[in-house]
Amino acid sequence: MNSYLLDTKQLHIRLLFLLAIALTGSIGHSASQEEAMLLDEFELRSSILNSNQTDNANSVQQVNPKTYLDQNRNGQLLPGEQRIEKLLPPSEAGLPAPYGANLFAGGYESERVDGLNEDYLVAPGDKISIWMWGAVNLSQVVTVDNQGNIFLPEIGPIKLSNTPASKVNSLVTSHIRKVYKSNVEVYVNLLSPTPVSVYVTGPVIRPGQYAGMASDSILYYLKRAGGIDADRGSYREISVIRDEKEVIKFDLYEFLRNGVLPEFSFKDKDVILVSQQGSTVTVMAGARNSFRFEFKDDSAKGKELSHYARPLSSISHVGVAGTRPDGPFSVYLPFEQFSDFELMDGDKLLFNDDWHAQIYDIKVSGSHLGPSHYTVKKRTRLHDLLSHVEIDPELADFENIYLLRKSVAEKQKEMIDQALDRLERSVYTAPVQSSGEGAIRTQEARLVSDFVRRAKQIKPLGKVIVSENGNIANILLEQGDEIVIPQKSDLVHVGGEVLLPQSVVFNPNASIEDYIAWAGGYTERANHERIIVVHANGLVSYFEQSSSSWMIHSQNENKIKPGDQVLVLPKVDAKIMQAVKDMTQIIYQIAVAANVAID
């Protein structure tokens, strides 16, 4: 191809050269004839080259139907095929796939196995190669006739139909030995079996006639036909018809659940008939197999469906909704009663875990000895569990215990998100009096949106304050509670808008300003007028810098203690932000709920 392209390029150069001479008037009539000949040759070669490129492109896009594919087609259509979307009407939206639909997702046509299977059964039309040497010489290829026999001179007919390929040699040899008892060696070989032509019809994607081997499974032929129509075809009633009589039936559910697929050898002109889909029940949730299931009869018991759907072990109740002769129908019943419940066509099921938990899982973290997870009864209180938790009095700060509760964290998150939504709405809906104010509002909205995005990523801790001044409230425990026993500490943690966030050794004579100074002092954005102190038991105090006073939940918590955390929050510039009050409030809510400072 490269040399051909080179010749074409050289021809093109010669042609341009002749045209240039002709334009200067220095060429005669003979040159014009040569020019015409070159033009004809150039056009001929160009047309040949274009046709070759078109043939190569077509060979890439189309699949040769006479050979098996080396790779999966990946949705590529064979010549004459139509896309499924154009062949079938759409199914009901929202329904899960039928049980077994993934059977036809594999590339059967690319899984062809070369050679003979030793369990292959000889069928009419197969060819047998026979060699005899010694006293008698014979080299012959014979064909198994319609009666299943081969015929050898001096030997007579030998019955080979339905004989496994692995036994053909011994069977033919034994018959020959009956006539030639000595001085004759025999070698028999079964050649490639004759392909058979099988018809596939019924609710399949592409009904038609397909070639294969007699030993190919029914799954192979169904896959060649595009698989069973998921909304109209039956996975449980598949028949093979031979000479207008049904010879075998297949139930693919037995293959999917138990791996049972009857052995069967196809013959030429066999018909695979997929029946119409029977009554179906849809499992929406709560089972390992949430599919549409088909019955063999008009109705089925719940235990039959459970056999295939495999509900989760935690299921306690079953909800059934459908239609009965007297109208819409729904029922919610315990799982034990579902086994004998009669299901009808079109029913939809929901397996539900509706047990009321009688046992709670409680986690203990922090400074303690022994296990970190406990199982308690539903009405257990905090003191009851703490009496079983072993601690080291030298290490555990038992007077500052607090809880982390999921329901409280979810409520805190909901309140913060609502406040953020109100803030965003107030900025976006604020009236604008001039173009200059509109530009300011636009910049403000951009800053607020960025703040809202980062603030919504904060996850509250869900702290529940249960201790104060050594007194611990005896509250009821909930599922998933985490009891935190802080470790005794000699440090005070300083963070937020300080230059060097760090932990400082507790000093009973130091003030809050001293701790902030030891952390490098305030940053330029610090709101030093009001500082948050998160105590070891989870209580929060506010220190007013302007008045040097404390605003606290308890009059006894009026100083820094070991294990406390000092948070300096950022200050919002009132010159550029109109929603300063709302944003400042949200910053404080996040600091209290999550022990973090967001700027």
XYZ file of C-alpha atoms in Angstrom:
599
model
C 0.000 0.000 0.000
C 2.862 2.434 0.841
C 4.559 1.877 -2.568
C 1.233 2.407 -4.303
C 0.763 5.743 -2.509
C 4.310 6.729 -3.484
C 3.613 6.044 -7.168
C 0.471 8.130 -6.959
C 2.389 11.042 -5.436
C 5.054 10.828 -8.180
C 2.319 10.787 -10.812
C 0.776 13.877 -9.200
C 4.151 15.716 -9.366
C 4.609 14.856 -13.040
C 1.137 16.080 -13.814
C 1.741 19.422 -12.105
C 5.009 19.800 -13.982
C 3.310 19.300 -17.363
C 0.585 21.749 -16.466
C 3.165 24.370 -15.561
C 4.915 23.964 -18.940
C 1.612 24.179 -20.768
C 0.833 27.487 -19.107
C 4.147 28.963 -20.324
C 3.364 27.921 -23.934
C 6.573 25.903 -24.355
C 4.906 22.532 -24.913
C 3.354 21.138 -28.038
C 0.506 18.830 -28.992
C 2.364 15.669 -27.931
C 2.748 17.044 -24.422
C -1.028 17.666 -24.266
C -1.629 14.024 -25.172
C 0.732 12.880 -22.440
C -1.029 15.211 -20.032
C -4.381 13.628 -20.864
C -2.980 10.136 -20.399
C -1.544 11.099 -17.023
C -4.886 12.577 -15.962
C -6.691 9.353 -16.861
C -4.167 7.274 -14.964
C -4.340 9.558 -11.921
C -8.137 9.384 -11.787
C -8.063 5.586 -12.131
C -5.583 5.129 -9.295
C -7.476 7.577 -7.075
C -10.740 5.701 -7.585
C -9.055 2.374 -6.774
C -7.473 3.835 -3.639
C -10.773 5.321 -2.433
C -12.608 2.045 -2.985
C -9.942 0.153 -1.030
C -10.242 2.589 1.883
C -14.032 2.232 1.850
C -13.780 -1.573 1.864
C -11.342 -1.439 4.784
C -13.683 0.813 6.774
C -16.626 -1.462 6.085
C -14.636 -4.489 7.161
C -13.935 -2.809 10.504
C -17.552 -1.774 11.125
C -19.202 -5.038 10.092
C -18.841 -8.533 11.517
C -18.318 -11.483 9.247
C -21.345 -13.717 9.902
C -19.537 -16.833 8.696
C -17.021 -16.943 11.554
C -17.188 -16.860 15.331
C -16.027 -13.696 17.025
C -12.691 -13.634 18.813
C -14.000 -10.991 21.230
C -17.318 -9.915 22.672
C -19.374 -7.788 20.275
C -19.987 -5.144 22.983
C -23.287 -4.118 21.438
C -22.042 -4.133 17.817
C -24.760 -5.281 15.434
C -24.432 -8.092 12.924
C -25.516 -7.410 9.327
C -29.298 -7.223 9.153
C -29.770 -6.790 12.905
C -31.887 -4.012 14.420
C -31.402 -2.291 17.720
C -33.556 -3.604 20.554
C -35.030 -0.140 21.191
C -36.623 -0.259 17.728
C -37.923 -3.797 18.104
C -39.577 -3.807 21.517
C -41.985 -1.435 23.271
C -40.697 0.063 26.545
C -41.467 -1.759 29.789
C -43.127 -0.285 32.864
C -40.839 2.275 34.471
C -39.550 1.672 37.980
C -39.844 -2.117 37.960
C -36.758 -4.202 38.744
C -35.392 -6.658 36.212
C -36.788 -10.207 36.117
C -34.964 -12.872 38.050
C -32.397 -14.396 35.677
C -32.089 -11.455 33.254
C -28.309 -11.386 33.726
C -28.043 -14.908 32.260
C -27.677 -13.390 28.806
C -25.176 -10.666 29.696
C -22.141 -12.854 28.879
C -20.408 -13.148 25.520
C -21.477 -16.656 24.560
C -20.598 -16.115 20.912
C -16.993 -15.330 21.879
C -16.623 -18.341 24.173
C -16.338 -20.915 21.414
C -14.272 -24.005 22.368
C -12.166 -25.669 19.700
C -12.042 -29.461 19.518
C -14.477 -32.151 20.584
C -15.961 -32.681 23.980
C -15.359 -36.263 25.065
C -18.975 -36.383 26.309
C -20.329 -35.321 22.933
C -22.961 -37.821 21.639
C -22.602 -38.932 18.047
C -25.497 -37.803 15.853
C -26.549 -38.468 12.233
C -24.338 -36.575 9.819
C -21.134 -36.880 11.880
C -18.079 -38.160 10.048
C -15.861 -41.011 11.290
C -12.306 -41.560 10.031
C -11.213 -45.258 10.022
C -7.723 -46.694 9.320
C -6.888 -50.397 9.125
C -3.433 -51.825 8.323
C -1.679 -55.156 8.455
C -3.463 -58.080 6.804
C -6.083 -55.643 5.549
C -5.455 -52.037 4.490
C -8.290 -49.489 4.636
C -8.446 -45.730 4.867
C -12.008 -44.404 4.747
C -14.174 -41.557 6.056
C -17.747 -42.707 6.675
C -20.837 -40.706 7.604
C -23.352 -41.626 10.293
C -26.613 -42.197 8.410
C -30.144 -41.178 9.413
C -30.552 -44.426 11.333
C -27.474 -43.642 13.434
C -25.248 -46.304 11.794
C -22.040 -46.478 9.765
C -21.443 -49.241 7.238
C -18.085 -50.966 6.653
C -17.423 -53.610 3.955
C -17.118 -57.122 5.359
C -18.185 -55.730 8.773
C -21.719 -54.478 8.217
C -23.619 -51.712 10.052
C -22.323 -50.393 13.379
C -24.699 -48.452 15.643
C -23.018 -45.193 16.766
C -25.935 -42.841 17.429
C -25.840 -41.333 20.961
C -22.430 -42.881 21.613
C -20.066 -40.598 23.590
C -17.088 -39.380 21.567
C -14.694 -40.970 24.065
C -16.099 -44.466 23.318
C -16.276 -44.329 19.500
C -12.811 -45.809 19.014
C -13.376 -48.794 21.332
C -16.869 -49.502 19.965
C -15.855 -49.579 16.280
C -12.664 -51.504 17.066
C -14.629 -54.187 18.937
C -16.909 -54.753 15.914
C -13.930 -54.990 13.543
C -12.186 -57.489 15.869
C -15.141 -59.817 15.529
C -14.265 -60.306 11.844
C -10.513 -59.635 11.762
C -9.267 -61.287 14.900
C -5.518 -60.919 14.334
C -2.807 -59.225 12.226
C -4.987 -56.113 11.769
C -4.457 -52.797 13.561
C -7.337 -50.362 13.842
C -7.484 -46.614 14.492
C -10.831 -44.746 14.634
C -11.281 -40.985 15.024
C -14.420 -38.857 15.242
C -14.003 -35.805 13.032
C -15.629 -32.422 13.697
C -19.327 -32.895 14.366
C -21.806 -31.627 11.848
C -23.413 -28.281 12.749
C -27.149 -28.277 13.314
C -29.698 -25.612 12.475
C -32.019 -24.687 15.373
C -35.019 -22.368 15.304
C -35.626 -20.040 18.261
C -39.047 -18.450 18.583
C -41.457 -16.982 21.098
C -40.812 -13.848 23.198
C -37.103 -13.517 22.444
C -35.316 -10.434 21.167
C -34.430 -11.756 17.707
C -36.398 -14.888 16.745
C -34.929 -16.837 13.855
C -32.744 -19.712 12.706
C -29.305 -20.183 14.270
C -26.452 -22.593 13.630
C -24.589 -24.403 16.374
C -23.440 -27.773 17.550
C -25.707 -30.522 18.805
C -23.907 -30.396 22.170
C -24.413 -26.656 22.653
C -26.621 -25.753 25.614
C -29.988 -24.098 25.339
C -28.433 -20.973 26.871
C -26.174 -20.673 23.839
C -29.046 -20.639 21.368
C -31.123 -18.261 23.501
C -28.175 -15.897 23.675
C -27.752 -16.065 19.897
C -31.376 -14.916 19.676
C -30.651 -11.943 21.925
C -31.956 -13.526 25.108
C -35.469 -13.799 26.513
C -37.625 -10.688 26.350
C -37.499 -9.517 29.975
C -41.092 -8.236 30.039
C -42.903 -10.863 27.949
C -40.906 -14.079 27.909
C -40.921 -16.909 30.418
C -37.785 -18.076 32.180
C -39.615 -21.145 33.497
C -41.431 -22.565 30.481
C -38.987 -23.225 27.623
C -39.695 -26.188 25.346
C -37.796 -27.969 22.589
C -40.090 -29.183 19.808
C -38.991 -31.926 17.405
C -41.254 -33.201 14.639
C -44.131 -31.165 16.093
C -43.779 -32.903 19.478
C -42.407 -31.516 22.719
C -39.341 -33.540 23.717
C -38.032 -31.623 26.777
C -38.779 -28.631 28.995
C -36.323 -26.269 30.697
C -36.808 -24.209 33.882
C -34.007 -21.660 34.170
C -34.919 -20.926 37.810
C -33.634 -24.374 38.733
C -30.400 -23.594 36.934
C -30.047 -20.205 38.661
C -30.862 -21.503 42.143
C -29.563 -25.090 42.110
C -27.355 -25.334 39.001
C -29.621 -27.943 37.403
C -29.687 -27.919 33.583
C -30.806 -31.155 31.859
C -28.425 -32.719 29.343
C -29.789 -32.552 25.832
C -28.439 -32.956 22.293
C -30.061 -30.860 19.603
C -30.882 -32.142 16.143
C -31.265 -30.336 12.877
C -34.569 -28.400 12.579
C -35.289 -28.473 16.329
C -37.416 -25.578 17.587
C -36.789 -23.785 20.885
C -40.090 -22.247 21.983
C -40.091 -19.673 24.789
C -43.570 -19.465 26.348
C -45.363 -16.288 27.324
C -44.441 -14.934 30.739
C -46.652 -16.241 33.537
C -47.848 -14.573 36.715
C -45.212 -12.367 38.315
C -44.565 -10.848 41.742
C -42.170 -7.946 42.306
C -39.909 -7.761 45.362
C -39.089 -4.096 45.928
C -36.751 -4.221 48.956
C -35.606 -6.201 51.973
C -34.321 -9.277 50.117
C -30.992 -10.425 48.742
C -32.675 -10.941 45.355
C -34.924 -7.964 44.657
C -36.292 -8.948 41.232
C -39.510 -9.823 39.455
C -40.299 -13.487 40.024
C -42.444 -15.700 37.804
C -44.830 -18.453 38.901
C -45.496 -21.684 37.078
C -49.147 -21.428 38.128
C -51.587 -18.555 38.453
C -50.687 -18.128 42.134
C -47.993 -19.179 44.575
C -47.365 -19.403 48.286
C -45.087 -17.045 50.147
C -42.618 -19.811 50.993
C -41.998 -20.451 47.277
C -41.168 -16.800 46.708
C -38.943 -16.696 49.797
C -37.005 -19.660 48.388
C -35.856 -17.538 45.437
C -35.954 -13.991 46.873
C -34.032 -14.901 50.065
C -35.244 -12.213 52.523
C -32.701 -10.697 54.893
C -32.294 -12.365 58.262
C -33.543 -9.278 60.125
C -36.948 -9.229 58.361
C -39.919 -9.254 60.702
C -42.886 -8.218 58.512
C -43.984 -8.327 54.866
C -46.098 -5.757 53.076
C -48.100 -6.962 50.057
C -49.946 -4.631 47.671
C -51.818 -5.646 44.536
C -55.216 -6.117 42.952
C -57.871 -8.715 43.703
C -61.224 -9.331 41.963
C -62.942 -6.950 44.379
C -60.440 -4.092 43.883
C -57.092 -2.820 45.227
C -55.582 -4.938 47.967
C -52.884 -4.423 50.600
C -51.876 -6.235 53.756
C -49.063 -6.008 56.321
C -48.406 -9.260 58.128
C -45.710 -10.911 60.268
C -43.096 -12.870 58.384
C -44.135 -16.140 60.061
C -47.592 -15.876 58.480
C -46.218 -15.051 55.033
C -45.229 -18.650 54.213
C -48.848 -19.714 53.692
C -50.014 -16.426 52.161
C -51.317 -16.744 48.574
C -49.683 -14.350 46.113
C -51.353 -13.291 42.866
C -50.170 -11.872 39.560
C -48.998 -8.254 39.834
C -48.404 -8.219 43.597
C -45.603 -6.036 44.941
C -43.765 -7.020 48.123
C -41.760 -5.132 50.705
C -39.798 -7.146 53.241
C -39.416 -4.913 56.294
C -37.328 -4.935 59.447
C -40.017 -3.690 61.822
C -38.712 -5.008 65.111
C -38.685 -2.592 68.023
C -35.184 -2.871 69.380
C -35.103 -4.284 72.893
C -31.319 -4.258 73.122
C -29.076 -1.201 72.699
C -25.427 -1.116 71.646
C -23.524 1.445 73.728
C -19.925 2.522 73.178
C -17.583 3.722 75.918
C -14.551 5.751 74.840
C -11.854 7.817 76.507
C -9.983 6.862 79.655
C -11.395 3.555 80.922
C -10.454 -0.071 81.416
C -12.166 -3.152 80.028
C -14.379 -3.454 76.919
C -15.386 -0.472 74.790
C -18.792 -1.819 73.656
C -21.669 -2.865 75.893
C -25.062 -4.399 75.195
C -27.795 -3.130 77.507
C -31.542 -3.482 77.831
C -33.889 -0.873 76.474
C -34.640 0.948 79.757
C -31.047 1.091 81.041
C -29.911 4.401 82.546
C -26.459 5.961 82.569
C -25.642 5.147 86.208
C -26.513 1.487 85.652
C -23.929 1.166 82.897
C -21.249 3.315 84.574
C -21.326 0.986 87.572
C -19.923 -1.731 85.288
C -17.201 0.446 83.698
C -13.801 0.124 85.322
C -11.548 3.193 85.409
C -8.200 4.307 86.776
C -8.925 7.212 89.174
C -5.459 8.642 88.542
C -6.091 8.974 84.802
C -9.851 9.255 84.225
C -11.648 12.585 84.684
C -14.816 10.879 85.892
C -16.487 14.145 86.968
C -16.611 15.523 83.403
C -18.353 12.688 81.578
C -20.499 13.577 78.549
C -22.429 11.707 75.831
C -22.290 11.770 72.028
C -25.764 11.027 70.661
C -26.658 10.607 66.980
C -30.141 12.063 67.317
C -28.729 15.229 68.916
C -26.107 15.563 66.168
C -28.815 15.245 63.520
C -30.906 17.932 65.239
C -27.914 20.267 65.513
C -27.141 19.706 61.841
C -30.749 20.455 60.906
C -30.766 23.725 62.900
C -27.474 24.886 61.400
C -28.617 24.059 57.854
C -31.858 25.978 58.406
C -29.900 29.001 59.635
C -27.592 28.774 56.599
C -30.580 28.596 54.248
C -32.121 31.685 55.868
C -28.810 33.522 55.520
C -28.547 32.635 51.847
C -32.146 33.659 51.141
C -31.706 36.993 52.911
C -28.720 37.835 50.706
C -30.278 36.705 47.423
C -33.620 38.456 48.053
C -32.267 41.768 49.398
C -33.561 44.796 47.406
C -31.104 46.794 45.299
C -31.437 50.578 44.884
C -28.584 51.298 42.460
C -26.094 49.639 40.165
C -23.288 50.263 42.644
C -25.239 48.583 45.413
C -26.061 45.719 43.020
C -22.338 45.097 42.454
C -21.797 45.023 46.221
C -24.687 42.609 46.652
C -23.261 40.330 43.976
C -19.889 40.198 45.709
C -21.597 39.629 49.047
C -23.707 36.794 47.629
C -20.590 35.121 46.287
C -18.859 35.310 49.660
C -21.933 34.087 51.517
C -22.363 31.139 49.129
C -18.774 30.090 49.718
C -19.294 30.363 53.476
C -22.520 28.337 53.318
C -20.841 25.601 51.256
C -18.014 25.184 53.764
C -20.303 25.486 56.779
C -22.590 22.707 55.549
C -19.622 20.340 55.505
C -19.211 20.631 59.276
C -20.573 17.634 61.189
C -21.844 18.403 64.726
C -20.711 16.114 67.522
C -24.098 15.755 69.193
C -22.800 16.418 72.714
C -25.174 15.808 75.611
C -24.058 17.526 78.850
C -24.678 15.127 81.737
C -22.136 16.279 84.350
C -21.635 19.503 86.308
C -19.564 20.044 89.442
C -19.124 16.282 89.828
C -22.850 15.529 89.579
C -23.848 13.150 86.752
C -27.421 13.079 85.465
C -28.947 9.591 85.378
C -30.539 9.813 81.930
C -31.983 7.017 79.774
C -29.591 5.650 77.180
C -30.422 5.417 73.471
C -29.257 3.128 70.700
C -25.804 4.140 69.471
C -24.917 6.408 72.427
C -21.217 6.943 73.073
C -20.158 7.641 76.651
C -16.973 9.721 76.743
C -14.839 9.632 79.878
C -12.188 12.359 79.391
C -8.649 11.741 80.423
C -7.213 13.971 83.105
C -5.070 16.611 81.495
C -2.712 19.376 82.567
C -3.137 21.256 79.309
C -5.328 24.065 77.980
C -5.928 23.959 74.231
C -5.980 27.280 72.354
C -7.218 27.394 68.739
C -9.110 29.400 66.155
C -7.924 32.866 65.154
C -4.587 32.861 66.985
C -1.168 32.962 65.366
C 0.123 29.710 66.864
C -2.721 27.310 67.783
C -1.313 24.971 70.389
C -1.756 23.360 73.801
C -0.379 25.214 76.823
C 0.360 23.813 80.285
C -2.326 24.839 82.767
C -1.392 27.665 85.103
C -3.844 28.403 87.937
C -2.677 32.023 88.080
C -3.033 32.710 84.340
C -5.949 34.543 82.764
C -7.536 33.845 79.407
C -5.518 36.707 77.887
C -2.340 34.979 79.065
C -3.242 31.730 77.294
C -4.015 33.613 74.072
C -0.734 35.508 74.358
C 1.130 32.196 74.790
C -0.501 31.040 71.537
C 0.978 34.007 69.659
C -1.886 36.466 70.143
C -4.792 37.310 67.894
C -4.765 37.263 64.109
C -6.027 40.240 62.128
C -9.423 38.586 61.625
C -9.939 37.558 65.257
C -13.092 38.551 67.115
C -11.304 39.272 70.389
C -14.367 40.882 71.952
C -16.044 37.546 72.632
C -14.150 34.283 73.166
C -15.580 30.771 73.546
C -14.319 28.353 76.185
C -15.380 24.694 75.811
C -14.969 22.944 79.162
C -13.993 19.308 79.611
C -17.589 18.285 80.409
C -18.911 19.905 77.195
C -20.307 23.099 78.756
C -19.576 26.314 76.874
C -18.674 29.714 78.385
C -18.286 33.096 76.683
C -15.693 35.629 77.772
C -16.434 39.297 77.031
C -13.121 41.057 76.450
C -14.628 44.550 76.599
C -16.085 44.095 80.076
C -13.708 41.374 81.298
C -16.717 39.349 82.409
C -17.962 35.804 81.837
C -21.307 34.736 80.439
C -21.645 31.138 81.488
C -24.231 28.459 82.160
C -23.155 28.080 85.766
C -21.811 30.680 88.142
C -19.240 28.189 89.445
C -17.586 27.681 86.022
C -15.939 31.107 85.929
C -12.333 30.268 85.240
C -10.094 28.227 82.972
C -9.545 24.629 84.089
C -7.269 21.838 82.886
C -8.624 20.167 79.738
C -10.534 23.269 78.575
C -10.435 24.471 74.979
C -10.231 28.177 74.112
C -11.671 29.079 70.697
C -11.105 32.519 69.160
C -13.650 32.953 66.386
C -13.271 35.041 63.220
C -14.886 38.445 62.923
C -17.038 39.368 59.935
C -16.258 42.791 58.473
C -19.395 44.915 58.712
C -18.176 47.212 55.932
C -18.586 44.640 53.197
C -21.182 42.296 54.654
C -24.786 43.287 55.310
C -25.676 39.956 56.978
C -23.040 40.253 59.707
C -25.400 39.416 62.545
C -26.741 36.240 60.955
C -23.315 35.017 59.935
C -21.808 35.677 63.356
C -24.633 33.742 65.000
C -24.047 30.753 62.708
C -20.313 30.825 63.417
C -21.031 30.568 67.135
C -23.555 27.744 66.604
C -20.981 25.726 64.655
C -18.292 26.359 67.279
C -20.560 25.084 70.049
C -21.880 22.081 68.089
C -18.598 20.890 66.594
C -15.815 22.475 68.669
C -14.363 24.074 65.526
C -13.969 27.635 64.321
C -15.013 28.306 60.717
C -14.045 31.516 58.946
